[in-house]
């Protein structure tokens, strides 16, 4: 399967797919993969679930249990007796144990940069862009070239094309695409920022909430006062208004990489702390409702996001 899939992916992505990217691609969306599950990797789980449900034991079941136990960690090991006596785990549960071990092994063999990328890709809802039903009318669609580039970025493939940044003199694009999605001169960060602000505005409008959008210059580096927040919602809770803010960040930022490679969402937690430190005292002084909310993830459509209110 790997050989045929490799040929297919090479034809679609036009780039050599290394072993690490293939191992990620074979994982389910929950673990930051794309669902190209290997039949051989999950054969033992499928056999155990199907044969044990029939109530018959055999030498083949014993062999499948041995094969399964070699793929999972010791706490998840099973025995023939436990299968025949206790309620049998479904194939989904057994395959989940295998994928959890595969993901842990992949993390252990990865560099700090790839560890941060993989942990963010496996964060809740990060892979939603891969499972959403495409809809042109709702804006939930990607062109073929956009999808190819997004998939390369998701799998940690080289997206640089060995080229230089058009906006930063003497700056080469890195293979993982970190500079491309975080360049302060290219406008993509501000575009993401504005789109998220527009979504918040639209949600509040549909809920018949009075909201005011930011009137500042959109700079993400300036100290934002409550009058320059992303949005300001009147009468949010017990008559108090709510001040919402959005920050675009990345788990691959050098300043936070040491923590991002060990904890998913470390970049947004750091951004949350910065925002609460800068805006929290002023909001409390003015009597604004203050509630922080985090939406972590590693998505080629919207990078890691934090919204604090």
PDB file of C-alpha atoms in Angstrom:
ATOM      1  CA  UNK A   1       0.000   0.000   0.000  1.00  0.00           C
ATOM      2  CA  UNK A   2       2.820   2.383   0.847  1.00  0.00           C
ATOM      3  CA  UNK A   3       4.316   2.068  -2.625  1.00  0.00           C
ATOM      4  CA  UNK A   4       1.052   2.787  -4.451  1.00  0.00           C
ATOM      5  CA  UNK A   5       0.169   5.614  -2.060  1.00  0.00           C
ATOM      6  CA  UNK A   6       3.637   7.073  -2.480  1.00  0.00           C
ATOM      7  CA  UNK A   7       3.219   7.163  -6.229  1.00  0.00           C
ATOM      8  CA  UNK A   8      -0.190   8.817  -5.875  1.00  0.00           C
ATOM      9  CA  UNK A   9       1.057  11.430  -3.431  1.00  0.00           C
ATOM     10  CA  UNK A  10       4.174  12.136  -5.434  1.00  0.00           C
ATOM     11  CA  UNK A  11       2.010  12.787  -8.479  1.00  0.00           C
ATOM     12  CA  UNK A  12      -0.327  15.109  -6.540  1.00  0.00           C
ATOM     13  CA  UNK A  13       2.160  16.947  -4.323  1.00  0.00           C
ATOM     14  CA  UNK A  14       5.140  17.011  -6.697  1.00  0.00           C
ATOM     15  CA  UNK A  15       7.610  16.527  -3.872  1.00  0.00           C
ATOM     16  CA  UNK A  16       9.481  13.596  -2.393  1.00  0.00           C
ATOM     17  CA  UNK A  17       7.653  12.277   0.671  1.00  0.00           C
ATOM     18  CA  UNK A  18      10.103  11.200   3.408  1.00  0.00           C
ATOM     19  CA  UNK A  19       9.420   8.356   5.802  1.00  0.00           C
ATOM     20  CA  UNK A  20       8.414  10.621   8.688  1.00  0.00           C
ATOM     21  CA  UNK A  21       5.747  12.341   6.596  1.00  0.00           C
ATOM     22  CA  UNK A  22       4.391   8.944   5.511  1.00  0.00           C
ATOM     23  CA  UNK A  23       4.167   7.802   9.093  1.00  0.00           C
ATOM     24  CA  UNK A  24       2.190  10.935   9.912  1.00  0.00           C
ATOM     25  CA  UNK A  25      -0.062  10.541   6.855  1.00  0.00           C
ATOM     26  CA  UNK A  26      -0.990   7.009   7.955  1.00  0.00           C
ATOM     27  CA  UNK A  27      -2.341   8.298  11.265  1.00  0.00           C
ATOM     28  CA  UNK A  28      -5.967   9.273  11.755  1.00  0.00           C
ATOM     29  CA  UNK A  29      -7.047  12.919  11.883  1.00  0.00           C
ATOM     30  CA  UNK A  30      -7.155  12.749  15.696  1.00  0.00           C
ATOM     31  CA  UNK A  31      -3.390  12.242  15.722  1.00  0.00           C
ATOM     32  CA  UNK A  32      -2.582  14.867  13.091  1.00  0.00           C
ATOM     33  CA  UNK A  33      -2.552  12.494  10.109  1.00  0.00           C
ATOM     34  CA  UNK A  34      -4.664  12.389   6.975  1.00  0.00           C
ATOM     35  CA  UNK A  35      -6.284   8.976   7.460  1.00  0.00           C
ATOM     36  CA  UNK A  36      -4.243   6.905   4.987  1.00  0.00           C
ATOM     37  CA  UNK A  37      -4.344   3.961   7.379  1.00  0.00           C
ATOM     38  CA  UNK A  38      -2.145   0.989   6.546  1.00  0.00           C
ATOM     39  CA  UNK A  39      -4.041  -2.296   6.270  1.00  0.00           C
ATOM     40  CA  UNK A  40      -1.099  -4.270   7.602  1.00  0.00           C
ATOM     41  CA  UNK A  41      -0.786  -2.037  10.675  1.00  0.00           C
ATOM     42  CA  UNK A  42      -4.437  -2.499  11.639  1.00  0.00           C
ATOM     43  CA  UNK A  43      -4.915  -6.124  10.512  1.00  0.00           C
ATOM     44  CA  UNK A  44      -4.465  -7.569  14.016  1.00  0.00           C
ATOM     45  CA  UNK A  45      -6.987  -5.118  15.527  1.00  0.00           C
ATOM     46  CA  UNK A  46      -9.563  -5.933  12.841  1.00  0.00           C
ATOM     47  CA  UNK A  47      -9.043  -9.689  13.209  1.00  0.00           C
ATOM     48  CA  UNK A  48      -9.323  -9.641  17.013  1.00  0.00           C
ATOM     49  CA  UNK A  49     -12.488  -7.505  16.970  1.00  0.00           C
ATOM     50  CA  UNK A  50     -14.210  -9.672  14.353  1.00  0.00           C
ATOM     51  CA  UNK A  51     -13.199 -13.147  15.606  1.00  0.00           C
ATOM     52  CA  UNK A  52     -13.708 -12.482  19.325  1.00  0.00           C
ATOM     53  CA  UNK A  53     -17.201 -11.112  18.702  1.00  0.00           C
ATOM     54  CA  UNK A  54     -18.165 -14.493  17.259  1.00  0.00           C
ATOM     55  CA  UNK A  55     -17.284 -16.198  20.555  1.00  0.00           C
ATOM     56  CA  UNK A  56     -14.786 -18.610  19.019  1.00  0.00           C
ATOM     57  CA  UNK A  57     -11.136 -18.790  20.047  1.00  0.00           C
ATOM     58  CA  UNK A  58      -8.413 -20.211  17.849  1.00  0.00           C
ATOM     59  CA  UNK A  59      -4.684 -20.386  17.381  1.00  0.00           C
ATOM     60  CA  UNK A  60      -5.083 -17.547  14.888  1.00  0.00           C
ATOM     61  CA  UNK A  61      -6.591 -15.347  17.612  1.00  0.00           C
ATOM     62  CA  UNK A  62      -3.573 -16.041  19.811  1.00  0.00           C
ATOM     63  CA  UNK A  63      -1.267 -15.035  16.966  1.00  0.00           C
ATOM     64  CA  UNK A  64      -3.266 -11.852  16.368  1.00  0.00           C
ATOM     65  CA  UNK A  65      -3.064 -10.962  20.078  1.00  0.00           C
ATOM     66  CA  UNK A  66       0.724 -11.415  20.018  1.00  0.00           C
ATOM     67  CA  UNK A  67       0.951  -9.191  16.920  1.00  0.00           C
ATOM     68  CA  UNK A  68      -1.306  -6.557  18.489  1.00  0.00           C
ATOM     69  CA  UNK A  69       0.644  -6.473  21.764  1.00  0.00           C
ATOM     70  CA  UNK A  70       3.850  -5.845  19.817  1.00  0.00           C
ATOM     71  CA  UNK A  71       2.261  -2.660  18.402  1.00  0.00           C
ATOM     72  CA  UNK A  72       1.015  -1.059  21.615  1.00  0.00           C
ATOM     73  CA  UNK A  73       2.474   0.001  24.950  1.00  0.00           C
ATOM     74  CA  UNK A  74       2.524  -2.492  27.828  1.00  0.00           C
ATOM     75  CA  UNK A  75      -0.471  -0.962  29.716  1.00  0.00           C
ATOM     76  CA  UNK A  76      -2.637  -1.497  26.618  1.00  0.00           C
ATOM     77  CA  UNK A  77      -1.630  -5.138  26.089  1.00  0.00           C
ATOM     78  CA  UNK A  78      -4.456  -7.680  26.010  1.00  0.00           C
ATOM     79  CA  UNK A  79      -4.795 -11.468  26.388  1.00  0.00           C
ATOM     80  CA  UNK A  80      -6.971 -14.116  24.766  1.00  0.00           C
ATOM     81  CA  UNK A  81      -8.684 -14.854  28.068  1.00  0.00           C
ATOM     82  CA  UNK A  82      -9.569 -11.206  28.677  1.00  0.00           C
ATOM     83  CA  UNK A  83     -11.018 -10.992  25.174  1.00  0.00           C
ATOM     84  CA  UNK A  84     -13.213 -14.087  25.606  1.00  0.00           C
ATOM     85  CA  UNK A  85     -14.366 -13.235  29.144  1.00  0.00           C
ATOM     86  CA  UNK A  86     -14.674  -9.443  29.129  1.00  0.00           C
ATOM     87  CA  UNK A  87     -16.605  -7.269  26.645  1.00  0.00           C
ATOM     88  CA  UNK A  88     -14.540  -7.126  23.483  1.00  0.00           C
ATOM     89  CA  UNK A  89     -13.102  -3.740  22.499  1.00  0.00           C
ATOM     90  CA  UNK A  90     -14.209  -2.571  19.081  1.00  0.00           C
ATOM     91  CA  UNK A  91     -11.784  -2.277  16.195  1.00  0.00           C
ATOM     92  CA  UNK A  92     -11.949   1.506  16.591  1.00  0.00           C
ATOM     93  CA  UNK A  93     -10.714   1.239  20.170  1.00  0.00           C
ATOM     94  CA  UNK A  94      -7.980  -1.261  19.301  1.00  0.00           C
ATOM     95  CA  UNK A  95      -6.831   0.753  16.286  1.00  0.00           C
ATOM     96  CA  UNK A  96      -6.799   3.866  18.463  1.00  0.00           C
ATOM     97  CA  UNK A  97      -4.335   2.155  20.813  1.00  0.00           C
ATOM     98  CA  UNK A  98      -2.095   1.305  17.855  1.00  0.00           C
ATOM     99  CA  UNK A  99      -2.223   4.842  16.483  1.00  0.00           C
ATOM    100  CA  UNK A 100      -1.487   6.305  19.908  1.00  0.00           C
ATOM    101  CA  UNK A 101       1.696   4.228  20.090  1.00  0.00           C
ATOM    102  CA  UNK A 102       2.638   5.109  16.497  1.00  0.00           C
ATOM    103  CA  UNK A 103       2.177   8.807  17.282  1.00  0.00           C
ATOM    104  CA  UNK A 104       4.304   8.541  20.442  1.00  0.00           C
ATOM    105  CA  UNK A 105       7.064   6.770  18.504  1.00  0.00           C
ATOM    106  CA  UNK A 106       6.922   9.426  15.769  1.00  0.00           C
ATOM    107  CA  UNK A 107       7.243  12.199  18.355  1.00  0.00           C
ATOM    108  CA  UNK A 108      10.240  10.558  20.013  1.00  0.00           C
ATOM    109  CA  UNK A 109      12.110  10.344  16.702  1.00  0.00           C
ATOM    110  CA  UNK A 110      11.315  13.926  15.612  1.00  0.00           C
ATOM    111  CA  UNK A 111      13.279  17.145  15.976  1.00  0.00           C
ATOM    112  CA  UNK A 112      12.019  19.896  18.290  1.00  0.00           C
ATOM    113  CA  UNK A 113      10.526  21.778  15.352  1.00  0.00           C
ATOM    114  CA  UNK A 114       8.657  18.743  14.061  1.00  0.00           C
ATOM    115  CA  UNK A 115       7.532  17.800  17.578  1.00  0.00           C
ATOM    116  CA  UNK A 116       5.926  21.239  17.948  1.00  0.00           C
ATOM    117  CA  UNK A 117       4.289  20.855  14.551  1.00  0.00           C
ATOM    118  CA  UNK A 118       2.979  17.355  15.271  1.00  0.00           C
ATOM    119  CA  UNK A 119       1.601  18.249  18.705  1.00  0.00           C
ATOM    120  CA  UNK A 120      -0.230  21.228  17.212  1.00  0.00           C
ATOM    121  CA  UNK A 121      -1.547  19.144  14.316  1.00  0.00           C
ATOM    122  CA  UNK A 122      -2.952  16.625  16.806  1.00  0.00           C
ATOM    123  CA  UNK A 123      -4.634  19.291  18.953  1.00  0.00           C
ATOM    124  CA  UNK A 124      -8.455  19.200  19.093  1.00  0.00           C
ATOM    125  CA  UNK A 125     -10.143  20.609  15.969  1.00  0.00           C
ATOM    126  CA  UNK A 126      -6.824  21.320  14.192  1.00  0.00           C
ATOM    127  CA  UNK A 127      -7.699  18.797  11.474  1.00  0.00           C
ATOM    128  CA  UNK A 128     -11.251  20.074  10.950  1.00  0.00           C
ATOM    129  CA  UNK A 129     -10.231  21.587   7.617  1.00  0.00           C
ATOM    130  CA  UNK A 130      -9.553  18.058   6.321  1.00  0.00           C
ATOM    131  CA  UNK A 131     -12.990  16.677   7.186  1.00  0.00           C
ATOM    132  CA  UNK A 132     -15.263  19.637   6.473  1.00  0.00           C
ATOM    133  CA  UNK A 133     -17.649  19.263   3.528  1.00  0.00           C
ATOM    134  CA  UNK A 134     -16.484  21.657   0.767  1.00  0.00           C
ATOM    135  CA  UNK A 135     -19.016  24.409   0.109  1.00  0.00           C
ATOM    136  CA  UNK A 136     -18.331  27.270  -2.258  1.00  0.00           C
ATOM    137  CA  UNK A 137     -21.409  29.131  -1.033  1.00  0.00           C
ATOM    138  CA  UNK A 138     -20.181  29.087   2.569  1.00  0.00           C
ATOM    139  CA  UNK A 139     -16.582  29.778   1.645  1.00  0.00           C
ATOM    140  CA  UNK A 140     -15.568  26.325   2.886  1.00  0.00           C
ATOM    141  CA  UNK A 141     -13.503  25.225  -0.060  1.00  0.00           C
ATOM    142  CA  UNK A 142      -9.919  25.247  -1.304  1.00  0.00           C
ATOM    143  CA  UNK A 143      -8.630  25.312  -4.862  1.00  0.00           C
ATOM    144  CA  UNK A 144      -6.470  22.363  -5.929  1.00  0.00           C
ATOM    145  CA  UNK A 145      -3.206  24.303  -5.666  1.00  0.00           C
ATOM    146  CA  UNK A 146      -4.240  25.674  -2.259  1.00  0.00           C
ATOM    147  CA  UNK A 147      -5.081  22.192  -0.990  1.00  0.00           C
ATOM    148  CA  UNK A 148      -1.787  20.759  -2.244  1.00  0.00           C
ATOM    149  CA  UNK A 149       0.211  23.472  -0.504  1.00  0.00           C
ATOM    150  CA  UNK A 150      -1.852  23.122   2.683  1.00  0.00           C
ATOM    151  CA  UNK A 151      -1.286  19.354   2.725  1.00  0.00           C
ATOM    152  CA  UNK A 152       2.459  19.807   2.235  1.00  0.00           C
ATOM    153  CA  UNK A 153       2.516  22.238   5.148  1.00  0.00           C
ATOM    154  CA  UNK A 154       0.429  19.842   7.278  1.00  0.00           C
ATOM    155  CA  UNK A 155       2.808  16.923   6.680  1.00  0.00           C
ATOM    156  CA  UNK A 156       5.963  18.972   7.196  1.00  0.00           C
ATOM    157  CA  UNK A 157       7.050  18.732   3.565  1.00  0.00           C
ATOM    158  CA  UNK A 158       9.234  21.350   1.900  1.00  0.00           C
ATOM    159  CA  UNK A 159       7.028  24.279   0.871  1.00  0.00           C
ATOM    160  CA  UNK A 160       9.833  26.766   0.261  1.00  0.00           C
ATOM    161  CA  UNK A 161      10.643  25.925  -3.336  1.00  0.00           C
ATOM    162  CA  UNK A 162      14.172  27.019  -2.359  1.00  0.00           C
ATOM    163  CA  UNK A 163      13.123  30.610  -2.925  1.00  0.00           C
ATOM    164  CA  UNK A 164      13.524  33.898  -1.074  1.00  0.00           C
ATOM    165  CA  UNK A 165      10.828  35.917   0.685  1.00  0.00           C
ATOM    166  CA  UNK A 166       9.459  38.568  -1.672  1.00  0.00           C
ATOM    167  CA  UNK A 167       9.021  41.050   1.151  1.00  0.00           C
ATOM    168  CA  UNK A 168      12.106  40.478   3.331  1.00  0.00           C
ATOM    169  CA  UNK A 169      15.483  41.116   1.641  1.00  0.00           C
ATOM    170  CA  UNK A 170      18.041  38.329   1.992  1.00  0.00           C
ATOM    171  CA  UNK A 171      15.558  36.091   3.879  1.00  0.00           C
ATOM    172  CA  UNK A 172      15.189  32.544   2.571  1.00  0.00           C
ATOM    173  CA  UNK A 173      11.907  30.715   3.035  1.00  0.00           C
ATOM    174  CA  UNK A 174      12.266  27.836   5.487  1.00  0.00           C
ATOM    175  CA  UNK A 175      11.148  24.301   4.432  1.00  0.00           C
ATOM    176  CA  UNK A 176       8.342  24.080   7.028  1.00  0.00           C
ATOM    177  CA  UNK A 177       6.783  27.352   5.855  1.00  0.00           C
ATOM    178  CA  UNK A 178       7.012  29.152   9.200  1.00  0.00           C
ATOM    179  CA  UNK A 179       8.244  32.433   7.730  1.00  0.00           C
ATOM    180  CA  UNK A 180       5.711  32.295   4.895  1.00  0.00           C
ATOM    181  CA  UNK A 181       2.727  32.210   7.283  1.00  0.00           C
ATOM    182  CA  UNK A 182       4.113  34.613   9.888  1.00  0.00           C
ATOM    183  CA  UNK A 183       5.902  37.241   7.757  1.00  0.00           C
ATOM    184  CA  UNK A 184       4.901  40.665   9.071  1.00  0.00           C
ATOM    185  CA  UNK A 185       5.436  42.321   5.704  1.00  0.00           C
ATOM    186  CA  UNK A 186       3.425  39.968   3.498  1.00  0.00           C
ATOM    187  CA  UNK A 187      -0.023  40.736   4.863  1.00  0.00           C
ATOM    188  CA  UNK A 188      -1.180  37.152   5.508  1.00  0.00           C
ATOM    189  CA  UNK A 189      -1.178  37.574   9.293  1.00  0.00           C
ATOM    190  CA  UNK A 190      -3.338  40.691   9.054  1.00  0.00           C
ATOM    191  CA  UNK A 191      -5.680  38.934   6.603  1.00  0.00           C
ATOM    192  CA  UNK A 192      -6.186  36.054   9.070  1.00  0.00           C
ATOM    193  CA  UNK A 193      -6.660  38.574  11.872  1.00  0.00           C
ATOM    194  CA  UNK A 194      -9.293  40.539   9.955  1.00  0.00           C
ATOM    195  CA  UNK A 195     -11.173  37.414   8.855  1.00  0.00           C
ATOM    196  CA  UNK A 196     -11.483  36.206  12.429  1.00  0.00           C
ATOM    197  CA  UNK A 197     -12.708  39.629  13.507  1.00  0.00           C
ATOM    198  CA  UNK A 198     -15.300  39.540  10.730  1.00  0.00           C
ATOM    199  CA  UNK A 199     -16.471  36.090  11.887  1.00  0.00           C
ATOM    200  CA  UNK A 200     -16.933  37.327  15.453  1.00  0.00           C
ATOM    201  CA  UNK A 201     -18.853  40.327  14.136  1.00  0.00           C
ATOM    202  CA  UNK A 202     -21.116  38.116  11.999  1.00  0.00           C
ATOM    203  CA  UNK A 203     -21.841  35.700  14.887  1.00  0.00           C
ATOM    204  CA  UNK A 204     -22.763  38.578  17.200  1.00  0.00           C
ATOM    205  CA  UNK A 205     -24.914  40.189  14.519  1.00  0.00           C
ATOM    206  CA  UNK A 206     -26.875  36.971  14.074  1.00  0.00           C
ATOM    207  CA  UNK A 207     -27.378  36.793  17.848  1.00  0.00           C
ATOM    208  CA  UNK A 208     -28.646  40.411  17.799  1.00  0.00           C
ATOM    209  CA  UNK A 209     -25.745  41.601  19.963  1.00  0.00           C
ATOM    210  CA  UNK A 210     -24.475  45.148  19.557  1.00  0.00           C
ATOM    211  CA  UNK A 211     -20.804  44.976  18.568  1.00  0.00           C
ATOM    212  CA  UNK A 212     -18.133  47.433  17.500  1.00  0.00           C
ATOM    213  CA  UNK A 213     -15.069  46.337  15.531  1.00  0.00           C
ATOM    214  CA  UNK A 214     -11.545  47.612  16.015  1.00  0.00           C
ATOM    215  CA  UNK A 215     -10.752  50.995  14.458  1.00  0.00           C
ATOM    216  CA  UNK A 216      -6.999  50.829  14.869  1.00  0.00           C
ATOM    217  CA  UNK A 217      -4.378  50.074  12.226  1.00  0.00           C
ATOM    218  CA  UNK A 218      -4.527  46.321  12.874  1.00  0.00           C
ATOM    219  CA  UNK A 219      -0.948  46.193  14.124  1.00  0.00           C
ATOM    220  CA  UNK A 220      -0.411  43.091  16.254  1.00  0.00           C
ATOM    221  CA  UNK A 221       2.683  44.461  17.973  1.00  0.00           C
ATOM    222  CA  UNK A 222       1.329  47.718  19.409  1.00  0.00           C
ATOM    223  CA  UNK A 223      -0.106  47.867  22.912  1.00  0.00           C
ATOM    224  CA  UNK A 224      -3.849  47.595  22.347  1.00  0.00           C
ATOM    225  CA  UNK A 225      -6.112  49.564  24.656  1.00  0.00           C
ATOM    226  CA  UNK A 226      -9.758  48.583  25.216  1.00  0.00           C
ATOM    227  CA  UNK A 227     -10.767  51.115  22.542  1.00  0.00           C
ATOM    228  CA  UNK A 228      -8.558  49.335  19.998  1.00  0.00           C
ATOM    229  CA  UNK A 229      -9.522  45.720  20.664  1.00  0.00           C
ATOM    230  CA  UNK A 230     -10.686  43.394  17.917  1.00  0.00           C
ATOM    231  CA  UNK A 231     -14.307  43.850  18.968  1.00  0.00           C
ATOM    232  CA  UNK A 232     -16.336  45.369  21.758  1.00  0.00           C
ATOM    233  CA  UNK A 233     -19.679  43.733  22.627  1.00  0.00           C
ATOM    234  CA  UNK A 234     -22.201  45.805  24.576  1.00  0.00           C
ATOM    235  CA  UNK A 235     -24.386  44.191  27.267  1.00  0.00           C
ATOM    236  CA  UNK A 236     -22.498  40.910  27.210  1.00  0.00           C
ATOM    237  CA  UNK A 237     -23.064  39.703  30.792  1.00  0.00           C
ATOM    238  CA  UNK A 238     -25.211  41.304  33.535  1.00  0.00           C
ATOM    239  CA  UNK A 239     -25.064  44.612  31.726  1.00  0.00           C
ATOM    240  CA  UNK A 240     -21.291  44.585  31.433  1.00  0.00           C
ATOM    241  CA  UNK A 241     -19.676  44.926  27.994  1.00  0.00           C
ATOM    242  CA  UNK A 242     -17.070  42.426  26.770  1.00  0.00           C
ATOM    243  CA  UNK A 243     -13.813  43.356  25.106  1.00  0.00           C
ATOM    244  CA  UNK A 244     -12.541  40.670  22.726  1.00  0.00           C
ATOM    245  CA  UNK A 245      -9.089  40.457  21.224  1.00  0.00           C
ATOM    246  CA  UNK A 246      -7.443  38.138  18.703  1.00  0.00           C
ATOM    247  CA  UNK A 247      -3.799  37.278  18.231  1.00  0.00           C
ATOM    248  CA  UNK A 248      -2.282  35.180  15.456  1.00  0.00           C
ATOM    249  CA  UNK A 249       0.713  33.146  16.590  1.00  0.00           C
ATOM    250  CA  UNK A 250       2.632  30.008  15.628  1.00  0.00           C
ATOM    251  CA  UNK A 251       4.058  27.064  17.599  1.00  0.00           C
ATOM    252  CA  UNK A 252       7.243  27.332  15.509  1.00  0.00           C
ATOM    253  CA  UNK A 253       8.188  30.793  16.811  1.00  0.00           C
ATOM    254  CA  UNK A 254      11.803  30.489  18.087  1.00  0.00           C
ATOM    255  CA  UNK A 255      10.921  32.220  21.373  1.00  0.00           C
ATOM    256  CA  UNK A 256       8.344  29.579  22.311  1.00  0.00           C
ATOM    257  CA  UNK A 257       9.660  26.514  20.420  1.00  0.00           C
ATOM    258  CA  UNK A 258      11.274  25.011  23.520  1.00  0.00           C
ATOM    259  CA  UNK A 259       7.841  24.775  25.165  1.00  0.00           C
ATOM    260  CA  UNK A 260       5.804  24.064  22.020  1.00  0.00           C
ATOM    261  CA  UNK A 261       7.766  20.863  21.380  1.00  0.00           C
ATOM    262  CA  UNK A 262       6.558  19.478  24.725  1.00  0.00           C
ATOM    263  CA  UNK A 263       3.082  20.954  25.097  1.00  0.00           C
ATOM    264  CA  UNK A 264       0.386  21.457  22.482  1.00  0.00           C
ATOM    265  CA  UNK A 265      -0.973  24.985  22.641  1.00  0.00           C
ATOM    266  CA  UNK A 266       2.079  26.461  24.405  1.00  0.00           C
ATOM    267  CA  UNK A 267       2.166  29.303  21.863  1.00  0.00           C
ATOM    268  CA  UNK A 268      -1.426  30.348  22.533  1.00  0.00           C
ATOM    269  CA  UNK A 269      -0.974  30.058  26.292  1.00  0.00           C
ATOM    270  CA  UNK A 270       1.978  32.445  26.058  1.00  0.00           C
ATOM    271  CA  UNK A 271      -0.034  34.825  23.865  1.00  0.00           C
ATOM    272  CA  UNK A 272      -2.938  34.644  26.311  1.00  0.00           C
ATOM    273  CA  UNK A 273      -0.659  35.600  29.193  1.00  0.00           C
ATOM    274  CA  UNK A 274       0.671  38.578  27.226  1.00  0.00           C
ATOM    275  CA  UNK A 275      -2.808  39.814  26.347  1.00  0.00           C
ATOM    276  CA  UNK A 276      -4.171  39.460  29.862  1.00  0.00           C
ATOM    277  CA  UNK A 277      -1.136  41.228  31.251  1.00  0.00           C
ATOM    278  CA  UNK A 278      -1.455  44.174  28.864  1.00  0.00           C
ATOM    279  CA  UNK A 279      -5.247  44.533  28.673  1.00  0.00           C
ATOM    280  CA  UNK A 280      -6.515  42.888  31.860  1.00  0.00           C
ATOM    281  CA  UNK A 281      -5.888  45.697  34.381  1.00  0.00           C
ATOM    282  CA  UNK A 282      -7.361  48.375  32.106  1.00  0.00           C
ATOM    283  CA  UNK A 283     -10.466  46.298  31.355  1.00  0.00           C
ATOM    284  CA  UNK A 284     -11.039  45.680  35.065  1.00  0.00           C
ATOM    285  CA  UNK A 285     -10.554  49.369  35.793  1.00  0.00           C
ATOM    286  CA  UNK A 286     -13.227  50.313  33.242  1.00  0.00           C
ATOM    287  CA  UNK A 287     -15.598  47.549  34.395  1.00  0.00           C
ATOM    288  CA  UNK A 288     -15.409  45.485  31.209  1.00  0.00           C
ATOM    289  CA  UNK A 289     -16.193  41.778  31.391  1.00  0.00           C
ATOM    290  CA  UNK A 290     -12.912  39.855  31.178  1.00  0.00           C
ATOM    291  CA  UNK A 291     -12.876  36.220  30.101  1.00  0.00           C
ATOM    292  CA  UNK A 292     -10.061  34.496  28.234  1.00  0.00           C
ATOM    293  CA  UNK A 293     -10.807  31.850  25.660  1.00  0.00           C
ATOM    294  CA  UNK A 294      -8.297  29.786  23.699  1.00  0.00           C
ATOM    295  CA  UNK A 295      -8.652  28.081  20.346  1.00  0.00           C
ATOM    296  CA  UNK A 296      -5.400  26.135  19.770  1.00  0.00           C
ATOM    297  CA  UNK A 297      -4.460  24.343  16.611  1.00  0.00           C
ATOM    298  CA  UNK A 298      -2.156  23.947  13.639  1.00  0.00           C
ATOM    299  CA  UNK A 299      -4.231  24.696  10.569  1.00  0.00           C
ATOM    300  CA  UNK A 300      -3.066  25.867   7.151  1.00  0.00           C
ATOM    301  CA  UNK A 301      -6.254  27.888   6.866  1.00  0.00           C
ATOM    302  CA  UNK A 302      -5.993  29.705  10.226  1.00  0.00           C
ATOM    303  CA  UNK A 303      -2.833  29.381  12.371  1.00  0.00           C
ATOM    304  CA  UNK A 304      -2.988  29.143  16.142  1.00  0.00           C
ATOM    305  CA  UNK A 305      -5.483  31.617  17.520  1.00  0.00           C
ATOM    306  CA  UNK A 306      -6.174  33.023  20.938  1.00  0.00           C
ATOM    307  CA  UNK A 307      -9.111  35.258  21.774  1.00  0.00           C
ATOM    308  CA  UNK A 308      -9.301  37.000  25.099  1.00  0.00           C
ATOM    309  CA  UNK A 309     -12.342  38.911  26.262  1.00  0.00           C
TER     310      UNK A 309
END
